Amino acid sequence: MPRNWAGNYEYTAPRIVTASTVDDVRRALAEPGRVRALGTRHSFTDLPDTTGTLVDVTGFAPEFELDEGAGTVTVPAGIRYGVLAVWLHERGWALRNMGSLPHINVGGATATGTHGSGDANPVLSASVRALRYVGADAEVHEVRRGDPDFDALVVGLGAYGIVVSLTLDLVPAFRLRQDLYTGVSWDAALARYDELTAAGYSVSVFSRWEEPSVGFVWVKTRLEADDDAVPDALLDGVRTHGEVSPFVEGDNATEIGGVPGPWLLRLPHFRLDAQPSLGDEIQTEYFVDRALAPAALDAVRALADGLRPLLFWTELRTAAADGLWLSPAYGRDSAIIHFTWYSDRPDDVVAAVARIEAALEPFGARPHWGKVHGFDRAAIERVHPRLADARAVFERLDPDGRFTNAHLERVGVREPR
Ligand SMILES: Cc1cc2nc3c(=O)[nH]c(=O)nc-3n(C[C@H](O)[C@H](O)[C@H](O)COP(=O)(O)OP(=O)(O)OC[C@H]3O[C@@H](n4cnc5c(N)ncnc54)[C@H](O)[C@@H]3O)c2cc1C
């Protein structure tokens, strides 16, 4: 059977069909039985799987509809951000933010609350102004921002239908530069956390939890003019000149070293034409209220020696609060703690993840929906105040449970059947 992108999960679905039109999706739903959407397969668990049919939505033609008056673009769900970004840039428009890789598709990223970084930047799902989906009745439905179910459906985990297109907010194209800072100590980072994360439009800390320095701080600065200056110092660290972070393998990173460039070649860490990240890996990530970030980071720091042998890197990012019920940043400005694990000791990773979750429990940490975590329904219920409301919407739209699966029932997004 086919596997996910990272290779750590093999789908058990007896049937996978590729849809390249809305009618293909409707046909798949006209057949009886369970159905789940499959995107670019960048999630790390059984989240997309089903006992019925997986509908791969990445085969739609890259046809986009720009509404310059409204400042929006309507796109097929399965399209990769990187492909959309090139098209938008040619027309003078931009996405406000992107994830670390441009290879992921818009529908799957939206459905799981995928994010980039930046104190003022919410998760990517918050850019959705409207979406169209094929529901359990095999009909096409549309919801727009402001409609009653909208806040339940955007970060919807494929729990009520297959999204076929999304309308996204745009901003005018802009330019950025990327700089790396080294030598920032944990003491300074935790004492002046707000200053650290406000150092740019988007700030990521890459760390292996070593001491005394946090590792690398990767700052993306939005430019009014290409010769805008950036500071030589950040807290007690300094700007490096020209070196690339050792945490990115080979030459797959977008250009660092302070070289100004367009948003689509600077917002993602990885280039669309290269293999991102490690490839053979497992990921885990938690969102905490950013006001609690220093204490939460200290709690993970206490585990560092045990984590490091399994860990490729940690990335620390931020996101602004949003109102999407199942967003990991729902109702709170968030600090985000990410782990990329080597994949050769998956059982040890599960044990390490359990230790991290115990350490972060007092901080109300919410897991990334698409990554490996150990939260069950009760644990999700404690940290997601709108879980029951969202579940009620999914149950109403899909009373026979066509879009449910073991994962969604385990985490309480759907009722057990
Ligand atoms: C190398 C790498 C880097 C990553 N970087 C980031 C990052 O920077 N930030 C971040 O937040 N995450 C990141 N992720 C995680 C990734 O963004 C999420 O796991 C996301 O869910 C992937 O979407 P997908 O469609 O590829 O996944 P899939 O596994 O294909 O699908 C994920 C979920 O979305 C649902 N879904 C997909 N398409 C649709 C649709 N059209 N309609 C309804 N439901 C749908 C599926 O049913 C499933 O439940 C990264 C992952 C990898 C592998």
XYZ file of C-alpha atoms and ligand atoms in Angstrom:
470
model
C 0.000 0.000 0.000
C 1.117 3.582 -0.549
C 2.729 5.480 2.300
C 2.666 9.075 3.475
C 5.349 11.514 2.341
C 7.675 10.726 5.241
C 7.222 6.973 4.819
C 6.350 6.375 8.490
C 2.689 5.460 7.844
C 1.245 2.958 5.366
C -2.385 3.636 4.392
C -4.747 0.727 4.998
C -7.600 2.013 2.799
C -8.623 -0.684 0.331
C -9.102 1.875 -2.460
C -7.420 5.110 -3.504
C -8.921 7.119 -6.370
C -7.453 10.208 -7.959
C -9.874 13.055 -8.557
C -9.095 15.780 -11.048
C -12.550 17.387 -11.191
C -15.363 18.134 -8.770
C -17.439 15.515 -10.597
C -14.757 12.898 -9.851
C -15.144 13.707 -6.153
C -18.929 13.589 -6.418
C -18.738 10.205 -8.161
C -16.572 8.814 -5.341
C -19.204 9.985 -2.851
C -22.100 8.659 -4.884
C -20.819 5.145 -4.082
C -21.827 3.902 -0.620
C -19.268 3.615 2.169
C -16.648 5.635 3.972
C -14.504 8.227 2.243
C -11.585 10.464 3.258
C -9.661 13.168 1.415
C -5.993 12.701 0.771
C -3.786 15.712 0.066
C -0.034 15.794 -0.526
C 0.375 13.154 2.228
C 2.518 15.359 4.458
C 0.789 14.363 7.700
C 2.475 11.777 9.913
C -0.285 9.507 11.235
C -3.414 7.572 10.329
C -5.328 10.890 10.224
C -6.337 10.647 6.534
C -6.908 6.892 6.470
C -10.263 5.128 6.003
C -11.778 1.689 5.762
C -13.363 2.845 2.486
C -12.073 5.075 -0.307
C -9.274 7.620 -0.130
C -9.846 10.424 -2.637
C -6.571 12.019 -3.694
C -7.425 15.612 -4.604
C -4.013 16.691 -5.865
C -4.829 15.965 -9.531
C -6.913 19.097 -10.200
C -5.591 21.436 -12.933
C -3.853 24.548 -11.556
C -6.647 26.939 -12.525
C -6.993 30.013 -10.325
C -9.522 32.823 -10.152
C -8.162 36.175 -9.044
C -10.595 38.804 -7.742
C -8.461 41.931 -7.537
C -11.309 44.032 -6.155
C -11.877 41.670 -3.246
C -8.164 40.841 -2.883
C -8.796 37.099 -3.088
C -7.918 34.078 -5.160
C -9.984 30.908 -5.530
C -7.928 27.743 -5.921
C -8.463 23.986 -6.199
C -7.917 22.395 -2.790
C -5.171 20.017 -3.888
C -2.896 22.676 -5.346
C 0.545 23.160 -3.799
C 1.225 26.563 -2.230
C 4.422 26.839 -4.261
C 2.586 26.527 -7.587
C -0.039 29.049 -6.518
C 2.654 31.414 -5.235
C 4.395 31.643 -8.616
C 1.085 32.445 -10.354
C 0.154 35.096 -7.775
C 3.558 36.724 -7.821
C 3.428 37.135 -11.589
C 0.256 39.182 -11.016
C 1.638 41.322 -8.184
C -0.098 39.486 -5.334
C 1.085 37.452 -2.363
C -0.006 35.134 0.399
C 0.478 36.677 3.798
C 2.474 33.703 5.062
C 3.607 30.195 4.127
C 4.685 27.051 5.987
C 8.255 25.817 6.003
C 7.756 24.034 2.712
C 5.919 25.161 -0.449
C 5.178 21.540 -1.429
C 2.095 21.104 0.771
C -1.359 21.594 -0.705
C -3.778 24.272 0.364
C -6.677 21.955 1.296
C -4.734 19.630 3.598
C -2.766 22.449 5.213
C -5.974 24.367 5.875
C -7.740 21.303 7.267
C -5.032 20.776 9.894
C -4.188 24.343 10.956
C -0.786 24.413 9.263
C 1.246 27.513 10.095
C 4.390 29.473 9.389
C 5.755 31.946 11.933
C 5.345 35.567 12.982
C 3.776 37.243 15.994
C 1.182 38.945 13.789
C 0.650 36.022 11.403
C -2.161 33.578 12.189
C -2.132 29.961 10.942
C -2.557 29.629 7.158
C -6.178 28.464 7.589
C -7.092 31.956 8.837
C -6.616 33.280 5.275
C -9.597 31.263 4.060
C -12.532 33.500 3.154
C -14.752 30.772 1.676
C -14.625 27.096 0.835
C -16.586 24.646 -1.289
C -16.852 21.011 -0.327
C -18.592 17.855 -1.466
C -20.597 16.538 1.465
C -21.948 13.166 2.508
C -24.864 13.723 0.075
C -22.380 13.959 -2.851
C -23.546 17.555 -3.424
C -21.377 20.683 -3.526
C -21.817 23.104 -0.608
C -20.256 26.488 0.042
C -19.518 28.302 3.312
C -18.186 31.829 3.630
C -16.596 33.737 6.498
C -19.454 34.894 8.708
C -21.703 31.884 7.935
C -22.767 29.957 11.063
C -20.696 26.796 10.441
C -17.676 28.507 8.923
C -15.501 28.574 12.061
C -16.069 24.842 12.552
C -15.363 23.833 8.970
C -12.113 25.575 8.029
C -9.812 23.567 10.299
C -12.057 20.579 9.707
C -9.651 17.619 9.397
C -11.718 16.238 6.509
C -14.314 15.296 9.146
C -17.422 16.444 7.222
C -16.561 16.357 3.503
C -13.977 16.799 0.800
C -13.000 20.398 0.190
C -12.680 21.041 -3.540
C -11.822 24.743 -3.631
C -10.905 27.578 -1.291
C -10.977 31.358 -1.567
C -7.971 32.928 0.126
C -7.203 36.477 1.256
C -4.266 38.075 -0.529
C -1.897 40.960 0.133
C 0.148 42.917 -2.396
C 3.461 41.212 -3.290
C 6.310 42.134 -0.932
C 10.004 41.505 -0.400
C 11.940 39.966 2.442
C 15.453 39.064 3.484
C 16.539 36.198 5.702
C 19.308 36.448 8.287
C 20.689 34.006 10.807
C 21.752 34.985 14.295
C 23.875 32.808 16.548
C 25.004 33.037 20.161
C 21.612 33.950 21.637
C 21.660 32.359 25.100
C 18.702 30.529 26.597
C 18.836 32.968 29.498
C 18.348 35.940 27.189
C 15.842 34.141 24.950
C 13.590 33.247 27.862
C 13.962 36.538 29.730
C 13.336 38.595 26.569
C 11.120 36.168 24.656
C 8.828 38.894 23.274
C 11.795 40.823 21.926
C 13.187 37.667 20.325
C 10.023 36.725 18.456
C 9.385 40.334 17.408
C 12.774 40.513 15.667
C 11.205 40.101 12.214
C 8.094 39.485 10.151
C 8.671 35.794 10.833
C 11.109 34.369 13.376
C 12.153 30.731 13.842
C 14.583 29.415 16.425
C 16.369 26.218 15.367
C 17.677 24.354 18.367
C 18.938 20.992 19.598
C 18.369 22.167 23.155
C 22.084 22.505 23.717
C 23.550 24.972 26.200
C 24.207 27.823 26.612
C 23.022 29.054 23.177
C 19.603 28.313 21.708
C 21.195 27.512 18.330
C 20.194 29.569 15.274
C 17.623 32.303 15.072
C 16.282 32.575 11.512
C 14.767 36.020 10.970
C 12.694 36.934 7.908
C 12.547 40.729 7.631
C 9.933 42.428 5.484
C 11.526 45.173 3.380
C 10.176 48.503 2.207
C 13.397 48.993 0.209
C 16.082 46.423 -0.603
C 18.748 48.434 1.244
C 16.766 48.552 4.505
C 19.223 47.761 7.304
C 18.835 44.921 9.793
C 20.513 44.915 13.200
C 23.895 43.221 13.682
C 22.873 41.999 17.134
C 19.866 40.141 18.485
C 19.653 40.004 22.297
C 23.100 38.663 23.231
C 23.661 37.052 19.802
C 25.134 38.301 16.529
C 24.191 38.161 12.866
C 26.182 35.652 10.827
C 27.328 36.467 7.328
C 26.608 34.065 4.502
C 26.536 30.762 6.377
C 23.595 28.430 5.965
C 22.003 26.713 8.944
C 23.462 23.225 9.369
C 19.957 22.045 10.217
C 18.991 22.206 6.549
C 20.513 19.413 4.478
C 22.302 20.194 1.211
C 21.200 23.230 -0.729
C 17.454 22.847 -0.310
C 16.995 26.075 1.665
C 15.682 29.339 0.292
C 18.387 32.005 0.123
C 19.596 33.256 3.501
C 22.531 35.657 4.082
C 20.497 38.872 3.923
C 19.811 38.756 0.175
C 16.539 40.567 -0.615
C 14.035 38.547 -2.596
C 10.352 38.073 -3.345
C 8.012 36.707 -0.663
C 7.583 33.293 -2.323
C 11.351 32.615 -2.232
C 11.812 33.814 1.358
C 8.716 32.867 3.398
C 9.255 29.085 3.070
C 12.482 27.655 4.479
C 12.678 25.119 1.651
C 12.812 25.545 -2.124
C 9.978 24.093 -4.198
C 12.461 22.457 -6.609
C 14.329 20.539 -3.865
C 13.576 17.816 -1.327
C 12.538 19.583 1.890
C 13.669 18.676 5.396
C 15.138 15.192 5.985
C 12.546 13.106 4.137
C 12.773 10.061 6.333
C 11.474 11.627 9.542
C 8.718 11.969 12.124
C 7.362 15.297 13.339
C 5.667 16.435 16.561
C 4.501 19.927 17.509
C 2.672 21.773 20.312
C 1.013 25.170 20.643
C 1.028 26.926 24.031
C -0.264 30.332 25.066
C 2.664 32.589 24.249
C 2.443 34.232 27.678
C 3.534 30.850 29.087
C 6.303 30.264 26.551
C 9.361 30.818 28.771
C 8.104 28.376 31.435
C 6.962 25.839 28.824
C 10.326 25.988 27.049
C 12.093 25.519 30.359
C 10.000 22.413 31.009
C 11.117 20.890 27.701
C 14.680 22.019 28.294
C 14.749 19.859 31.415
C 14.190 16.804 29.166
C 16.801 17.759 26.597
C 19.460 15.118 27.260
C 16.969 12.318 26.717
C 15.489 13.881 23.592
C 18.665 14.823 21.762
C 19.710 11.351 20.500
C 16.353 11.045 18.698
C 16.117 14.630 17.558
C 17.178 16.109 14.241
C 16.023 19.610 15.206
C 13.527 21.650 17.141
C 11.979 24.740 15.609
C 10.290 27.395 17.746
C 7.786 29.652 16.029
C 4.833 31.902 16.896
C 1.305 32.455 15.582
C -1.378 35.048 16.206
C -4.715 33.982 17.709
C -7.649 33.165 15.447
C -11.313 32.225 15.847
C -11.396 28.890 14.003
C -12.768 26.394 16.497
C -10.242 23.604 15.990
C -7.290 25.801 15.149
C -4.349 25.057 17.436
C -4.110 28.841 17.904
C -7.834 29.258 18.642
C -8.319 32.201 20.991
C -4.715 32.583 22.002
C -1.529 34.081 20.620
C 0.712 31.051 20.520
C 4.269 29.892 20.941
C 4.874 26.740 18.908
C 7.384 24.037 19.827
C 8.272 21.643 17.010
C 10.397 18.465 16.889
C 11.740 16.714 13.784
C 12.729 13.195 14.871
C 14.884 10.617 13.138
C 12.602 7.803 12.030
C 14.774 4.778 12.891
C 13.542 4.450 16.516
C 9.794 5.127 16.295
C 9.003 3.483 19.657
C 11.550 5.678 21.410
C 10.028 8.696 19.688
C 6.589 7.747 21.027
C 8.068 7.492 24.541
C 9.834 10.851 24.157
C 6.613 12.429 22.906
C 4.807 11.128 26.009
C 7.451 12.747 28.237
C 7.101 16.053 26.382
C 3.316 15.930 26.654
C 3.526 15.309 30.399
C 5.920 18.250 30.752
C 3.691 20.544 28.674
C 0.402 19.434 30.228
C 0.397 22.242 32.841
C 0.649 24.738 29.969
C -2.448 23.514 28.127
C -0.420 22.513 25.077
C -2.399 21.665 21.937
C -0.893 19.211 19.445
C -0.541 19.887 15.704
C -3.345 17.819 14.151
C -1.149 16.432 11.378
C 1.783 15.287 13.505
C 2.541 12.452 15.920
C 0.994 12.938 19.367
C -0.589 10.877 22.127
C -3.694 12.977 22.879
C -6.977 11.099 23.220
C -10.483 12.549 23.332
C -10.294 13.559 26.997
C -6.922 15.226 26.538
C -8.060 17.120 23.438
C -11.245 18.153 25.248
C -9.166 19.759 28.018
C -7.296 22.030 25.605
C -9.762 22.662 22.760
C -12.767 24.521 24.240
C -14.832 24.242 21.037
C -14.221 20.542 20.366
C -17.760 19.472 21.310
C -19.272 22.289 19.230
C -17.219 21.336 16.180
C -18.037 17.654 16.651
C -21.758 18.498 16.760
C -21.467 20.316 13.417
C -19.641 17.357 11.824
C -22.211 14.899 13.183
C -25.059 17.051 11.833
C -23.512 17.353 8.356
C -22.481 13.693 8.186
C -24.936 11.762 10.400
C -23.953 8.372 8.956
C -20.264 8.874 9.640
C -19.011 8.603 6.063
C -16.014 10.824 6.863
C -15.128 9.413 10.247
C -12.181 7.125 10.955
C -10.373 5.607 13.920
C -8.139 8.652 14.343
C -10.974 11.188 14.447
C -12.865 9.051 16.965
C -9.751 8.615 19.114
C -9.246 12.380 19.389
C -12.950 13.173 19.809
C -13.471 15.023 16.537
C -16.159 12.465 15.614
C -18.368 10.314 17.836
C -17.389 6.646 18.146
C -19.328 4.246 15.873
C 8.624 18.202 5.550
C 7.395 18.710 6.221
C 7.355 20.029 6.647
C 6.213 20.515 7.282
N 6.198 21.827 7.669
C 5.119 22.304 8.321
C 5.074 23.666 8.741
O 5.959 24.465 8.459
N 3.997 24.071 9.462
C 2.983 23.212 9.792
O 2.053 23.619 10.468
N 2.980 21.940 9.360
C 4.019 21.475 8.634
N 4.004 20.183 8.192
C 2.827 19.357 8.460
C 1.804 19.462 7.335
O 1.586 20.758 6.945
C 0.473 18.943 7.814
O 0.642 17.648 8.276
C -0.635 18.963 6.749
O -1.742 18.292 7.266
C -0.254 18.285 5.495
O -1.355 18.321 4.596
P -1.452 17.182 3.502
O -2.700 17.415 2.734
O -0.171 17.077 2.776
O -1.613 15.900 4.398
P -2.537 14.644 4.206
O -1.936 13.634 5.086
O -2.715 14.317 2.776
O -3.925 15.150 4.815
C -3.974 15.669 6.124
C -5.419 15.816 6.591
O -6.083 16.779 5.812
C -7.255 16.219 5.241
N -7.421 16.784 3.910
C -6.498 16.878 2.946
N -7.049 17.438 1.854
C -8.337 17.693 2.152
C -9.435 18.213 1.429
N -9.313 18.641 0.171
N -10.640 18.277 2.034
C -10.793 17.855 3.303
N -9.797 17.354 4.041
C -8.586 17.271 3.474
C -7.005 14.727 5.174
O -8.218 13.996 5.151
C -6.250 14.533 6.458
O -7.144 14.443 7.514
C 5.113 19.668 7.520
C 5.135 18.347 7.063
C 6.262 17.877 6.405
C 6.260 16.478 5.905
